[in-house]
PDB file of C-alpha atoms in Angstrom:
ATOM      1  CA  UNK R   1      36.981  -1.977  -0.084  1.00  0.00           C
ATOM      2  CA  UNK R   2      37.518   1.772  -0.641  1.00  0.00           C
ATOM      3  CA  UNK R   3      33.941   2.208  -1.862  1.00  0.00           C
ATOM      4  CA  UNK R   4      32.580   0.399   1.192  1.00  0.00           C
ATOM      5  CA  UNK R   5      34.638   2.526   3.590  1.00  0.00           C
ATOM      6  CA  UNK R   6      33.502   5.664   1.760  1.00  0.00           C
ATOM      7  CA  UNK R   7      29.888   4.588   2.278  1.00  0.00           C
ATOM      8  CA  UNK R   8      30.545   4.145   5.998  1.00  0.00           C
ATOM      9  CA  UNK R   9      32.149   7.584   6.207  1.00  0.00           C
ATOM     10  CA  UNK R  10      29.211   9.209   4.426  1.00  0.00           C
ATOM     11  CA  UNK R  11      26.755   7.609   6.823  1.00  0.00           C
ATOM     12  CA  UNK R  12      28.682   9.022   9.778  1.00  0.00           C
ATOM     13  CA  UNK R  13      28.029  12.480   8.328  1.00  0.00           C
ATOM     14  CA  UNK R  14      24.236  12.097   8.281  1.00  0.00           C
ATOM     15  CA  UNK R  15      23.035  12.457  11.901  1.00  0.00           C
ATOM     16  CA  UNK R  16      19.712  13.904  10.720  1.00  0.00           C
ATOM     17  CA  UNK R  17      18.788  10.584   9.138  1.00  0.00           C
ATOM     18  CA  UNK R  18      19.808   8.745  12.303  1.00  0.00           C
ATOM     19  CA  UNK R  19      17.723  11.054  14.474  1.00  0.00           C
ATOM     20  CA  UNK R  20      14.695  10.520  12.260  1.00  0.00           C
ATOM     21  CA  UNK R  21      15.090   6.766  12.484  1.00  0.00           C
ATOM     22  CA  UNK R  22      15.548   6.891  16.243  1.00  0.00           C
ATOM     23  CA  UNK R  23      12.371   8.938  16.650  1.00  0.00           C
ATOM     24  CA  UNK R  24      10.426   6.499  14.521  1.00  0.00           C
ATOM     25  CA  UNK R  25      11.861   3.219  15.776  1.00  0.00           C
ATOM     26  CA  UNK R  26      13.373   4.079  19.146  1.00  0.00           C
ATOM     27  CA  UNK R  27      13.930   1.162  21.495  1.00  0.00           C
ATOM     28  CA  UNK R  28      13.331   0.841  25.215  1.00  0.00           C
ATOM     29  CA  UNK R  29      12.916   4.395  26.590  1.00  0.00           C
ATOM     30  CA  UNK R  30      15.447   3.460  29.273  1.00  0.00           C
ATOM     31  CA  UNK R  31      18.061   2.751  26.635  1.00  0.00           C
ATOM     32  CA  UNK R  32      17.377   4.892  23.574  1.00  0.00           C
ATOM     33  CA  UNK R  33      19.554   4.297  20.539  1.00  0.00           C
ATOM     34  CA  UNK R  34      21.287   6.941  18.493  1.00  0.00           C
ATOM     35  CA  UNK R  35      24.104   7.762  16.118  1.00  0.00           C
ATOM     36  CA  UNK R  36      27.588   8.780  17.142  1.00  0.00           C
ATOM     37  CA  UNK R  37      27.390   7.007  20.504  1.00  0.00           C
ATOM     38  CA  UNK R  38      31.068   6.021  20.306  1.00  0.00           C
ATOM     39  CA  UNK R  39      32.315   9.042  18.375  1.00  0.00           C
ATOM     40  CA  UNK R  40      34.468  10.224  21.260  1.00  0.00           C
ATOM     41  CA  UNK R  41      34.741   7.131  23.457  1.00  0.00           C
ATOM     42  CA  UNK R  42      35.723   4.646  20.722  1.00  0.00           C
ATOM     43  CA  UNK R  43      35.857   6.364  17.317  1.00  0.00           C
ATOM     44  CA  UNK R  44      37.394   3.344  15.546  1.00  0.00           C
ATOM     45  CA  UNK R  45      34.678   0.930  16.682  1.00  0.00           C
ATOM     46  CA  UNK R  46      32.844   0.590  13.361  1.00  0.00           C
ATOM     47  CA  UNK R  47      36.074   0.318  11.376  1.00  0.00           C
ATOM     48  CA  UNK R  48      37.324  -2.471  13.650  1.00  0.00           C
ATOM     49  CA  UNK R  49      34.054  -4.373  13.383  1.00  0.00           C
ATOM     50  CA  UNK R  50      34.075  -4.003   9.611  1.00  0.00           C
ATOM     51  CA  UNK R  51      37.674  -5.214   9.360  1.00  0.00           C
ATOM     52  CA  UNK R  52      37.018  -8.465  11.198  1.00  0.00           C
ATOM     53  CA  UNK R  53      33.736  -9.106   9.359  1.00  0.00           C
ATOM     54  CA  UNK R  54      35.465  -8.510   6.026  1.00  0.00           C
ATOM     55  CA  UNK R  55      38.238 -10.943   6.974  1.00  0.00           C
ATOM     56  CA  UNK R  56      35.750 -13.607   8.065  1.00  0.00           C
ATOM     57  CA  UNK R  57      33.626 -13.299   4.929  1.00  0.00           C
ATOM     58  CA  UNK R  58      36.721 -13.389   2.708  1.00  0.00           C
ATOM     59  CA  UNK R  59      37.700 -16.696   4.312  1.00  0.00           C
ATOM     60  CA  UNK R  60      34.166 -18.135   4.232  1.00  0.00           C
ATOM     61  CA  UNK R  61      31.435 -16.391   2.230  1.00  0.00           C
ATOM     62  CA  UNK R  62      28.793 -18.227   4.266  1.00  0.00           C
ATOM     63  CA  UNK R  63      29.916 -16.303   7.339  1.00  0.00           C
ATOM     64  CA  UNK R  64      28.016 -13.234   6.129  1.00  0.00           C
ATOM     65  CA  UNK R  65      24.747 -15.121   6.466  1.00  0.00           C
ATOM     66  CA  UNK R  66      25.872 -16.631   9.773  1.00  0.00           C
ATOM     67  CA  UNK R  67      26.600 -13.237  11.346  1.00  0.00           C
ATOM     68  CA  UNK R  68      23.342 -11.834  10.031  1.00  0.00           C
ATOM     69  CA  UNK R  69      21.523 -14.813  11.524  1.00  0.00           C
ATOM     70  CA  UNK R  70      23.260 -14.334  14.889  1.00  0.00           C
ATOM     71  CA  UNK R  71      21.750 -10.855  15.078  1.00  0.00           C
ATOM     72  CA  UNK R  72      18.318 -12.157  14.056  1.00  0.00           C
ATOM     73  CA  UNK R  73      18.390 -14.836  16.735  1.00  0.00           C
ATOM     74  CA  UNK R  74      19.573 -12.323  19.318  1.00  0.00           C
ATOM     75  CA  UNK R  75      16.496 -10.281  18.568  1.00  0.00           C
ATOM     76  CA  UNK R  76      13.665 -10.102  19.495  1.00  0.00           C
ATOM     77  CA  UNK R  77      15.703  -8.666  22.327  1.00  0.00           C
ATOM     78  CA  UNK R  78      18.893  -7.417  20.714  1.00  0.00           C
ATOM     79  CA  UNK R  79      20.761  -7.713  24.003  1.00  0.00           C
ATOM     80  CA  UNK R  80      23.564 -10.199  23.148  1.00  0.00           C
ATOM     81  CA  UNK R  81      21.861 -12.850  25.295  1.00  0.00           C
ATOM     82  CA  UNK R  82      22.429 -15.358  22.478  1.00  0.00           C
ATOM     83  CA  UNK R  83      26.191 -15.087  23.058  1.00  0.00           C
ATOM     84  CA  UNK R  84      26.118 -16.141  26.719  1.00  0.00           C
ATOM     85  CA  UNK R  85      27.403 -19.568  27.691  1.00  0.00           C
ATOM     86  CA  UNK R  86      25.463 -21.688  30.184  1.00  0.00           C
ATOM     87  CA  UNK R  87      26.157 -21.085  33.875  1.00  0.00           C
ATOM     88  CA  UNK R  88      25.028 -22.569  37.177  1.00  0.00           C
ATOM     89  CA  UNK R  89      22.355 -19.866  37.338  1.00  0.00           C
ATOM     90  CA  UNK R  90      20.749 -20.239  33.927  1.00  0.00           C
ATOM     91  CA  UNK R  91      20.669 -22.281  30.745  1.00  0.00           C
ATOM     92  CA  UNK R  92      21.526 -20.013  27.849  1.00  0.00           C
ATOM     93  CA  UNK R  93      20.100 -19.809  24.358  1.00  0.00           C
ATOM     94  CA  UNK R  94      22.813 -21.651  22.441  1.00  0.00           C
ATOM     95  CA  UNK R  95      21.136 -25.043  23.007  1.00  0.00           C
ATOM     96  CA  UNK R  96      17.621 -23.835  22.125  1.00  0.00           C
ATOM     97  CA  UNK R  97      16.008 -25.669  19.228  1.00  0.00           C
ATOM     98  CA  UNK R  98      16.488 -22.886  16.633  1.00  0.00           C
ATOM     99  CA  UNK R  99      20.149 -22.440  17.655  1.00  0.00           C
ATOM    100  CA  UNK R 100      21.640 -25.832  18.544  1.00  0.00           C
ATOM    101  CA  UNK R 101      24.248 -27.043  16.024  1.00  0.00           C
ATOM    102  CA  UNK R 102      23.101 -24.202  13.818  1.00  0.00           C
ATOM    103  CA  UNK R 103      24.369 -20.783  14.901  1.00  0.00           C
ATOM    104  CA  UNK R 104      27.884 -19.890  13.736  1.00  0.00           C
ATOM    105  CA  UNK R 105      30.235 -16.926  13.984  1.00  0.00           C
ATOM    106  CA  UNK R 106      30.775 -16.707  17.731  1.00  0.00           C
ATOM    107  CA  UNK R 107      34.529 -16.697  17.247  1.00  0.00           C
ATOM    108  CA  UNK R 108      34.282 -13.668  14.919  1.00  0.00           C
ATOM    109  CA  UNK R 109      32.432 -11.726  17.598  1.00  0.00           C
ATOM    110  CA  UNK R 110      35.081 -12.816  20.127  1.00  0.00           C
ATOM    111  CA  UNK R 111      37.878 -11.402  17.935  1.00  0.00           C
ATOM    112  CA  UNK R 112      36.062  -8.106  17.495  1.00  0.00           C
ATOM    113  CA  UNK R 113      35.350  -7.802  21.203  1.00  0.00           C
ATOM    114  CA  UNK R 114      38.946  -8.629  22.155  1.00  0.00           C
ATOM    115  CA  UNK R 115      40.361  -5.837  20.002  1.00  0.00           C
ATOM    116  CA  UNK R 116      37.759  -3.326  21.152  1.00  0.00           C
ATOM    117  CA  UNK R 117      38.470  -4.160  24.795  1.00  0.00           C
ATOM    118  CA  UNK R 118      42.155  -3.448  24.237  1.00  0.00           C
ATOM    119  CA  UNK R 119      41.443  -0.133  22.528  1.00  0.00           C
ATOM    120  CA  UNK R 120      38.492   1.138  24.576  1.00  0.00           C
ATOM    121  CA  UNK R 121      37.676  -1.135  27.528  1.00  0.00           C
ATOM    122  CA  UNK R 122      34.047  -1.730  28.518  1.00  0.00           C
ATOM    123  CA  UNK R 123      32.749   0.785  26.017  1.00  0.00           C
ATOM    124  CA  UNK R 124      31.200  -1.021  23.019  1.00  0.00           C
ATOM    125  CA  UNK R 125      28.462  -3.499  23.882  1.00  0.00           C
ATOM    126  CA  UNK R 126      28.343  -6.995  22.448  1.00  0.00           C
ATOM    127  CA  UNK R 127      24.806  -6.244  21.254  1.00  0.00           C
ATOM    128  CA  UNK R 128      26.067  -3.283  19.222  1.00  0.00           C
ATOM    129  CA  UNK R 129      28.810  -5.487  17.786  1.00  0.00           C
ATOM    130  CA  UNK R 130      26.228  -8.055  16.668  1.00  0.00           C
ATOM    131  CA  UNK R 131      24.005  -5.431  15.041  1.00  0.00           C
ATOM    132  CA  UNK R 132      26.913  -3.761  13.248  1.00  0.00           C
ATOM    133  CA  UNK R 133      28.410  -7.069  12.086  1.00  0.00           C
ATOM    134  CA  UNK R 134      25.020  -7.971  10.604  1.00  0.00           C
ATOM    135  CA  UNK R 135      24.850  -4.650   8.735  1.00  0.00           C
ATOM    136  CA  UNK R 136      28.381  -5.082   7.416  1.00  0.00           C
ATOM    137  CA  UNK R 137      27.662  -8.663   6.344  1.00  0.00           C
ATOM    138  CA  UNK R 138      24.744  -7.470   4.226  1.00  0.00           C
ATOM    139  CA  UNK R 139      26.864  -4.707   2.705  1.00  0.00           C
ATOM    140  CA  UNK R 140      29.765  -7.040   1.893  1.00  0.00           C
ATOM    141  CA  UNK R 141      27.310  -9.402   0.178  1.00  0.00           C
ATOM    142  CA  UNK R 142      26.062  -6.688  -2.159  1.00  0.00           C
ATOM    143  CA  UNK R 143      23.096  -5.499  -0.118  1.00  0.00           C
ATOM    144  CA  UNK R 144      22.075  -2.065   1.191  1.00  0.00           C
ATOM    145  CA  UNK R 145      23.856   0.005   3.822  1.00  0.00           C
ATOM    146  CA  UNK R 146      22.192   1.870   6.673  1.00  0.00           C
ATOM    147  CA  UNK R 147      23.193   4.172   9.504  1.00  0.00           C
ATOM    148  CA  UNK R 148      23.913   2.128  12.628  1.00  0.00           C
ATOM    149  CA  UNK R 149      21.955   2.993  15.715  1.00  0.00           C
ATOM    150  CA  UNK R 150      24.125   2.301  18.765  1.00  0.00           C
ATOM    151  CA  UNK R 151      23.727   2.323  22.520  1.00  0.00           C
ATOM    152  CA  UNK R 152      22.398  -1.162  23.255  1.00  0.00           C
ATOM    153  CA  UNK R 153      23.197  -2.756  26.577  1.00  0.00           C
ATOM    154  CA  UNK R 154      24.127  -6.395  27.115  1.00  0.00           C
ATOM    155  CA  UNK R 155      21.780  -8.557  29.142  1.00  0.00           C
ATOM    156  CA  UNK R 156      22.919 -10.164  32.374  1.00  0.00           C
ATOM    157  CA  UNK R 157      20.971 -13.363  31.754  1.00  0.00           C
ATOM    158  CA  UNK R 158      19.576 -15.546  28.970  1.00  0.00           C
ATOM    159  CA  UNK R 159      16.579 -17.825  28.536  1.00  0.00           C
ATOM    160  CA  UNK R 160      16.487 -21.044  26.555  1.00  0.00           C
ATOM    161  CA  UNK R 161      12.707 -21.143  26.906  1.00  0.00           C
ATOM    162  CA  UNK R 162      12.342 -17.623  25.506  1.00  0.00           C
ATOM    163  CA  UNK R 163      14.490 -18.529  22.492  1.00  0.00           C
ATOM    164  CA  UNK R 164      12.429 -21.657  21.866  1.00  0.00           C
ATOM    165  CA  UNK R 165       9.153 -19.753  22.138  1.00  0.00           C
ATOM    166  CA  UNK R 166       9.978 -16.489  20.372  1.00  0.00           C
ATOM    167  CA  UNK R 167      12.187 -17.390  17.396  1.00  0.00           C
ATOM    168  CA  UNK R 168      10.052 -18.463  14.406  1.00  0.00           C
ATOM    169  CA  UNK R 169      10.729 -22.033  13.314  1.00  0.00           C
ATOM    170  CA  UNK R 170      11.425 -23.270   9.767  1.00  0.00           C
ATOM    171  CA  UNK R 171       7.997 -24.926   9.564  1.00  0.00           C
ATOM    172  CA  UNK R 172       6.041 -21.856  10.634  1.00  0.00           C
ATOM    173  CA  UNK R 173       2.875 -20.909   8.779  1.00  0.00           C
ATOM    174  CA  UNK R 174       2.191 -17.322   7.743  1.00  0.00           C
ATOM    175  CA  UNK R 175      -0.175 -16.912  10.702  1.00  0.00           C
ATOM    176  CA  UNK R 176       2.513 -18.052  13.142  1.00  0.00           C
ATOM    177  CA  UNK R 177       5.139 -15.828  11.527  1.00  0.00           C
ATOM    178  CA  UNK R 178       2.882 -12.781  11.630  1.00  0.00           C
ATOM    179  CA  UNK R 179       1.934 -13.444  15.260  1.00  0.00           C
ATOM    180  CA  UNK R 180       5.530 -13.774  16.443  1.00  0.00           C
ATOM    181  CA  UNK R 181       6.585 -10.600  14.646  1.00  0.00           C
ATOM    182  CA  UNK R 182       3.547  -8.617  15.783  1.00  0.00           C
ATOM    183  CA  UNK R 183       4.200  -9.687  19.375  1.00  0.00           C
ATOM    184  CA  UNK R 184       7.295  -7.487  19.331  1.00  0.00           C
ATOM    185  CA  UNK R 185       5.842  -4.643  17.271  1.00  0.00           C
ATOM    186  CA  UNK R 186       6.914  -5.711  13.778  1.00  0.00           C
ATOM    187  CA  UNK R 187       4.387  -5.762  10.961  1.00  0.00           C
ATOM    188  CA  UNK R 188       3.492  -8.307   8.309  1.00  0.00           C
ATOM    189  CA  UNK R 189       5.489  -6.239   5.818  1.00  0.00           C
ATOM    190  CA  UNK R 190       8.499  -6.226   8.159  1.00  0.00           C
ATOM    191  CA  UNK R 191       8.243 -10.009   8.374  1.00  0.00           C
ATOM    192  CA  UNK R 192       8.318 -10.469   4.600  1.00  0.00           C
ATOM    193  CA  UNK R 193      11.154  -7.974   4.134  1.00  0.00           C
ATOM    194  CA  UNK R 194      13.259  -9.560   6.879  1.00  0.00           C
ATOM    195  CA  UNK R 195      12.590 -13.021   5.452  1.00  0.00           C
ATOM    196  CA  UNK R 196      14.565 -11.748   2.477  1.00  0.00           C
ATOM    197  CA  UNK R 197      17.696 -12.328   4.575  1.00  0.00           C
ATOM    198  CA  UNK R 198      17.393 -15.893   3.274  1.00  0.00           C
ATOM    199  CA  UNK R 199      18.779 -14.657  -0.008  1.00  0.00           C
ATOM    200  CA  UNK R 200      22.153 -15.728   1.466  1.00  0.00           C
ATOM    201  CA  UNK R 201      23.175 -18.681   3.577  1.00  0.00           C
ATOM    202  CA  UNK R 202      22.421 -22.370   3.920  1.00  0.00           C
ATOM    203  CA  UNK R 203      20.096 -24.649   5.874  1.00  0.00           C
ATOM    204  CA  UNK R 204      20.357 -28.247   7.038  1.00  0.00           C
ATOM    205  CA  UNK R 205      18.204 -30.999   5.572  1.00  0.00           C
ATOM    206  CA  UNK R 206      16.495 -31.468   8.931  1.00  0.00           C
ATOM    207  CA  UNK R 207      15.084 -27.938   8.767  1.00  0.00           C
ATOM    208  CA  UNK R 208      13.237 -28.505   5.488  1.00  0.00           C
ATOM    209  CA  UNK R 209      12.406 -32.212   5.772  1.00  0.00           C
ATOM    210  CA  UNK R 210       8.674 -31.540   5.377  1.00  0.00           C
ATOM    211  CA  UNK R 211       9.384 -30.062   1.934  1.00  0.00           C
ATOM    212  CA  UNK R 212      10.784 -33.453   0.890  1.00  0.00           C
ATOM    213  CA  UNK R 213       7.428 -35.132   1.487  1.00  0.00           C
ATOM    214  CA  UNK R 214       5.445 -32.655  -0.586  1.00  0.00           C
ATOM    215  CA  UNK R 215       3.349 -34.060  -3.426  1.00  0.00           C
ATOM    216  CA  UNK R 216       1.151 -31.045  -4.152  1.00  0.00           C
ATOM    217  CA  UNK R 217       0.452 -30.287  -7.798  1.00  0.00           C
ATOM    218  CA  UNK R 218       1.414 -26.678  -7.121  1.00  0.00           C
ATOM    219  CA  UNK R 219       4.962 -27.588  -6.048  1.00  0.00           C
ATOM    220  CA  UNK R 220       8.069 -27.349  -8.214  1.00  0.00           C
ATOM    221  CA  UNK R 221       8.554 -31.082  -8.764  1.00  0.00           C
ATOM    222  CA  UNK R 222      12.104 -30.812 -10.105  1.00  0.00           C
ATOM    223  CA  UNK R 223      13.174 -28.670  -7.154  1.00  0.00           C
ATOM    224  CA  UNK R 224      11.668 -31.062  -4.638  1.00  0.00           C
ATOM    225  CA  UNK R 225      13.335 -34.001  -6.400  1.00  0.00           C
ATOM    226  CA  UNK R 226      16.733 -32.292  -6.184  1.00  0.00           C
ATOM    227  CA  UNK R 227      16.259 -31.782  -2.441  1.00  0.00           C
ATOM    228  CA  UNK R 228      15.208 -35.396  -1.985  1.00  0.00           C
ATOM    229  CA  UNK R 229      18.372 -36.540  -3.734  1.00  0.00           C
ATOM    230  CA  UNK R 230      20.566 -34.217  -1.667  1.00  0.00           C
ATOM    231  CA  UNK R 231      19.069 -35.366   1.618  1.00  0.00           C
ATOM    232  CA  UNK R 232      18.666 -39.043   0.753  1.00  0.00           C
ATOM    233  CA  UNK R 233      21.393 -40.323   3.092  1.00  0.00           C
ATOM    234  CA  UNK R 234      20.486 -41.846   6.447  1.00  0.00           C
ATOM    235  CA  UNK R 235      22.818 -39.447   8.253  1.00  0.00           C
ATOM    236  CA  UNK R 236      21.806 -36.175   6.645  1.00  0.00           C
ATOM    237  CA  UNK R 237      21.925 -33.979   9.753  1.00  0.00           C
ATOM    238  CA  UNK R 238      25.026 -32.154   8.558  1.00  0.00           C
ATOM    239  CA  UNK R 239      24.076 -31.898   4.882  1.00  0.00           C
ATOM    240  CA  UNK R 240      23.194 -28.335   3.907  1.00  0.00           C
ATOM    241  CA  UNK R 241      21.504 -26.706   0.932  1.00  0.00           C
ATOM    242  CA  UNK R 242      21.698 -23.131  -0.323  1.00  0.00           C
ATOM    243  CA  UNK R 243      18.696 -21.044   0.657  1.00  0.00           C
ATOM    244  CA  UNK R 244      19.067 -19.449  -2.786  1.00  0.00           C
ATOM    245  CA  UNK R 245      20.543 -21.712  -5.438  1.00  0.00           C
ATOM    246  CA  UNK R 246      20.817 -19.005  -8.080  1.00  0.00           C
ATOM    247  CA  UNK R 247      22.952 -16.400  -6.257  1.00  0.00           C
ATOM    248  CA  UNK R 248      23.802 -18.064  -2.935  1.00  0.00           C
ATOM    249  CA  UNK R 249      26.365 -15.532  -1.690  1.00  0.00           C
ATOM    250  CA  UNK R 250      24.805 -12.348  -3.113  1.00  0.00           C
ATOM    251  CA  UNK R 251      22.318 -10.246  -1.190  1.00  0.00           C
ATOM    252  CA  UNK R 252      19.652  -9.530  -3.808  1.00  0.00           C
ATOM    253  CA  UNK R 253      15.946 -10.130  -4.489  1.00  0.00           C
ATOM    254  CA  UNK R 254      16.478 -13.594  -6.014  1.00  0.00           C
ATOM    255  CA  UNK R 255      14.997 -15.197  -2.889  1.00  0.00           C
ATOM    256  CA  UNK R 256      11.613 -13.735  -3.795  1.00  0.00           C
ATOM    257  CA  UNK R 257      11.972 -14.799  -7.427  1.00  0.00           C
ATOM    258  CA  UNK R 258      12.588 -18.314  -6.151  1.00  0.00           C
ATOM    259  CA  UNK R 259       9.413 -18.267  -4.065  1.00  0.00           C
ATOM    260  CA  UNK R 260       7.257 -17.520  -7.105  1.00  0.00           C
ATOM    261  CA  UNK R 261       8.933 -20.479  -8.852  1.00  0.00           C
ATOM    262  CA  UNK R 262       8.179 -22.799  -5.944  1.00  0.00           C
ATOM    263  CA  UNK R 263      11.855 -22.929  -4.932  1.00  0.00           C
ATOM    264  CA  UNK R 264      11.634 -21.663  -1.367  1.00  0.00           C
ATOM    265  CA  UNK R 265      13.842 -23.993   0.650  1.00  0.00           C
ATOM    266  CA  UNK R 266      12.180 -23.767   4.051  1.00  0.00           C
ATOM    267  CA  UNK R 267       8.442 -24.315   4.524  1.00  0.00           C
ATOM    268  CA  UNK R 268       8.387 -20.911   6.264  1.00  0.00           C
ATOM    269  CA  UNK R 269       9.788 -19.410   3.051  1.00  0.00           C
ATOM    270  CA  UNK R 270       7.412 -20.999   0.565  1.00  0.00           C
ATOM    271  CA  UNK R 271       4.370 -20.251   2.703  1.00  0.00           C
ATOM    272  CA  UNK R 272       4.837 -16.545   1.936  1.00  0.00           C
ATOM    273  CA  UNK R 273       3.407 -17.134  -1.538  1.00  0.00           C
ATOM    274  CA  UNK R 274       1.308 -20.246  -0.956  1.00  0.00           C
ATOM    275  CA  UNK R 275      -0.328 -19.356   2.335  1.00  0.00           C
ATOM    276  CA  UNK R 276      -1.438 -15.726   2.224  1.00  0.00           C
ATOM    277  CA  UNK R 277      -2.539 -13.254  -0.471  1.00  0.00           C
ATOM    278  CA  UNK R 278      -1.081 -10.234   1.356  1.00  0.00           C
ATOM    279  CA  UNK R 279       2.377 -11.717   1.721  1.00  0.00           C
ATOM    280  CA  UNK R 280       2.298 -12.956  -1.869  1.00  0.00           C
ATOM    281  CA  UNK R 281       1.593  -9.414  -3.103  1.00  0.00           C
ATOM    282  CA  UNK R 282       4.608  -8.099  -1.182  1.00  0.00           C
ATOM    283  CA  UNK R 283       6.769 -10.881  -2.619  1.00  0.00           C
ATOM    284  CA  UNK R 284       5.603 -10.010  -6.129  1.00  0.00           C
ATOM    285  CA  UNK R 285       6.431  -6.343  -5.519  1.00  0.00           C
ATOM    286  CA  UNK R 286       9.961  -7.224  -4.402  1.00  0.00           C
ATOM    287  CA  UNK R 287      10.427  -9.356  -7.516  1.00  0.00           C
ATOM    288  CA  UNK R 288       9.441  -6.446  -9.730  1.00  0.00           C
ATOM    289  CA  UNK R 289      11.210  -3.772  -7.693  1.00  0.00           C
ATOM    290  CA  UNK R 290      14.429  -4.911  -5.984  1.00  0.00           C
ATOM    291  CA  UNK R 291      15.126  -1.392  -4.719  1.00  0.00           C
ATOM    292  CA  UNK R 292      11.839  -1.499  -2.791  1.00  0.00           C
ATOM    293  CA  UNK R 293      13.083  -4.658  -1.094  1.00  0.00           C
ATOM    294  CA  UNK R 294      16.379  -3.009  -0.163  1.00  0.00           C
ATOM    295  CA  UNK R 295      14.628   0.043   1.280  1.00  0.00           C
ATOM    296  CA  UNK R 296      12.107  -2.015   3.250  1.00  0.00           C
ATOM    297  CA  UNK R 297      14.785  -4.413   4.468  1.00  0.00           C
ATOM    298  CA  UNK R 298      17.047  -1.747   5.915  1.00  0.00           C
ATOM    299  CA  UNK R 299      14.173   0.047   7.638  1.00  0.00           C
ATOM    300  CA  UNK R 300      12.862  -3.233   9.058  1.00  0.00           C
ATOM    301  CA  UNK R 301      16.372  -4.071  10.260  1.00  0.00           C
ATOM    302  CA  UNK R 302      16.474  -0.738  12.090  1.00  0.00           C
ATOM    303  CA  UNK R 303      13.107  -1.468  13.683  1.00  0.00           C
ATOM    304  CA  UNK R 304      14.131  -4.964  14.716  1.00  0.00           C
ATOM    305  CA  UNK R 305      17.501  -3.734  15.942  1.00  0.00           C
ATOM    306  CA  UNK R 306      15.831  -1.311  18.350  1.00  0.00           C
ATOM    307  CA  UNK R 307      13.887  -4.008  20.191  1.00  0.00           C
ATOM    308  CA  UNK R 308      14.331  -4.786  23.839  1.00  0.00           C
ATOM    309  CA  UNK R 309      17.719  -3.396  24.815  1.00  0.00           C
ATOM    310  CA  UNK R 310      17.672  -3.660  28.635  1.00  0.00           C
ATOM    311  CA  UNK R 311      18.016  -0.368  30.504  1.00  0.00           C
ATOM    312  CA  UNK R 312      19.554  -2.304  33.417  1.00  0.00           C
ATOM    313  CA  UNK R 313      22.093  -4.079  31.225  1.00  0.00           C
ATOM    314  CA  UNK R 314      25.860  -3.775  31.134  1.00  0.00           C
ATOM    315  CA  UNK R 315      28.802  -3.586  28.740  1.00  0.00           C
ATOM    316  CA  UNK R 316      30.331  -7.050  28.955  1.00  0.00           C
ATOM    317  CA  UNK R 317      34.102  -7.452  28.918  1.00  0.00           C
ATOM    318  CA  UNK R 318      33.666 -10.920  27.415  1.00  0.00           C
ATOM    319  CA  UNK R 319      30.629 -11.511  25.217  1.00  0.00           C
ATOM    320  CA  UNK R 320      30.279 -15.091  26.493  1.00  0.00           C
ATOM    321  CA  UNK R 321      30.012 -14.228  30.193  1.00  0.00           C
ATOM    322  CA  UNK R 322      28.422 -11.637  32.461  1.00  0.00           C
ATOM    323  CA  UNK R 323      30.881  -9.280  34.169  1.00  0.00           C
TER     324      UNK R 323
END
């Protein structure tokens, strides 16, 4: 705990790094991100977010992956639209295919927002909370730390159709993955690095059902057999498997090691080595050099985190509803 807090304090003392990142990966010109946004208006913001994330992960180690995934599914927009409940005016994103009965951690965000609203009302956006909670979840799982870029606004609407169309599905091919990432300005390398988030967390049998049917000679037969046994029940919708069997709660490069062994859980994972020579080379590099993965992951997270913050957004008082 003390080491983690020391790391956070050190990062707050490095505005030059933050400025460099903002120049390179700045978001919507109408809502540029930067460091120290809440230094005077809500100086305890990051500490409060970290406290609640630490508590949640201590109670349920899977929550680290869940909070990280919430941020992923909020982007490519990074505007807290994923947190909005349905209204008479729009159908939100919570019931979109990639999110329904899948996203978790909303109550953690609610707790963080409630305390921040008491301390510094309508100051810290829900989108910034999501991005910071994701960073802290990676750190608490043993992964890298990076300077948070703040200043996102919260959207005043949400789109189920956009979530269905933009979020890559678990059966995506490399070509589909690359296209969806490039559509928002992220590269093939960003896509592979960010896929490394699957080094923690779980997935339901329904998301990797096509892996159960595989009979290719290049597949890991024992791994496939273990998945078939796990998901053999008629009602397997709530059965989950670790995305990384070896170190399921540790943020490391084991995910990429698993891919080379044919033990990628989702089809969209395994395709990184089976479906494209370029992505396979990046995977192999991350297996050999875990520090390269950490560096690329944090920089890709900064790029993704700068996407699409609306200049006409707001700071919601309640992350589930528009003001």
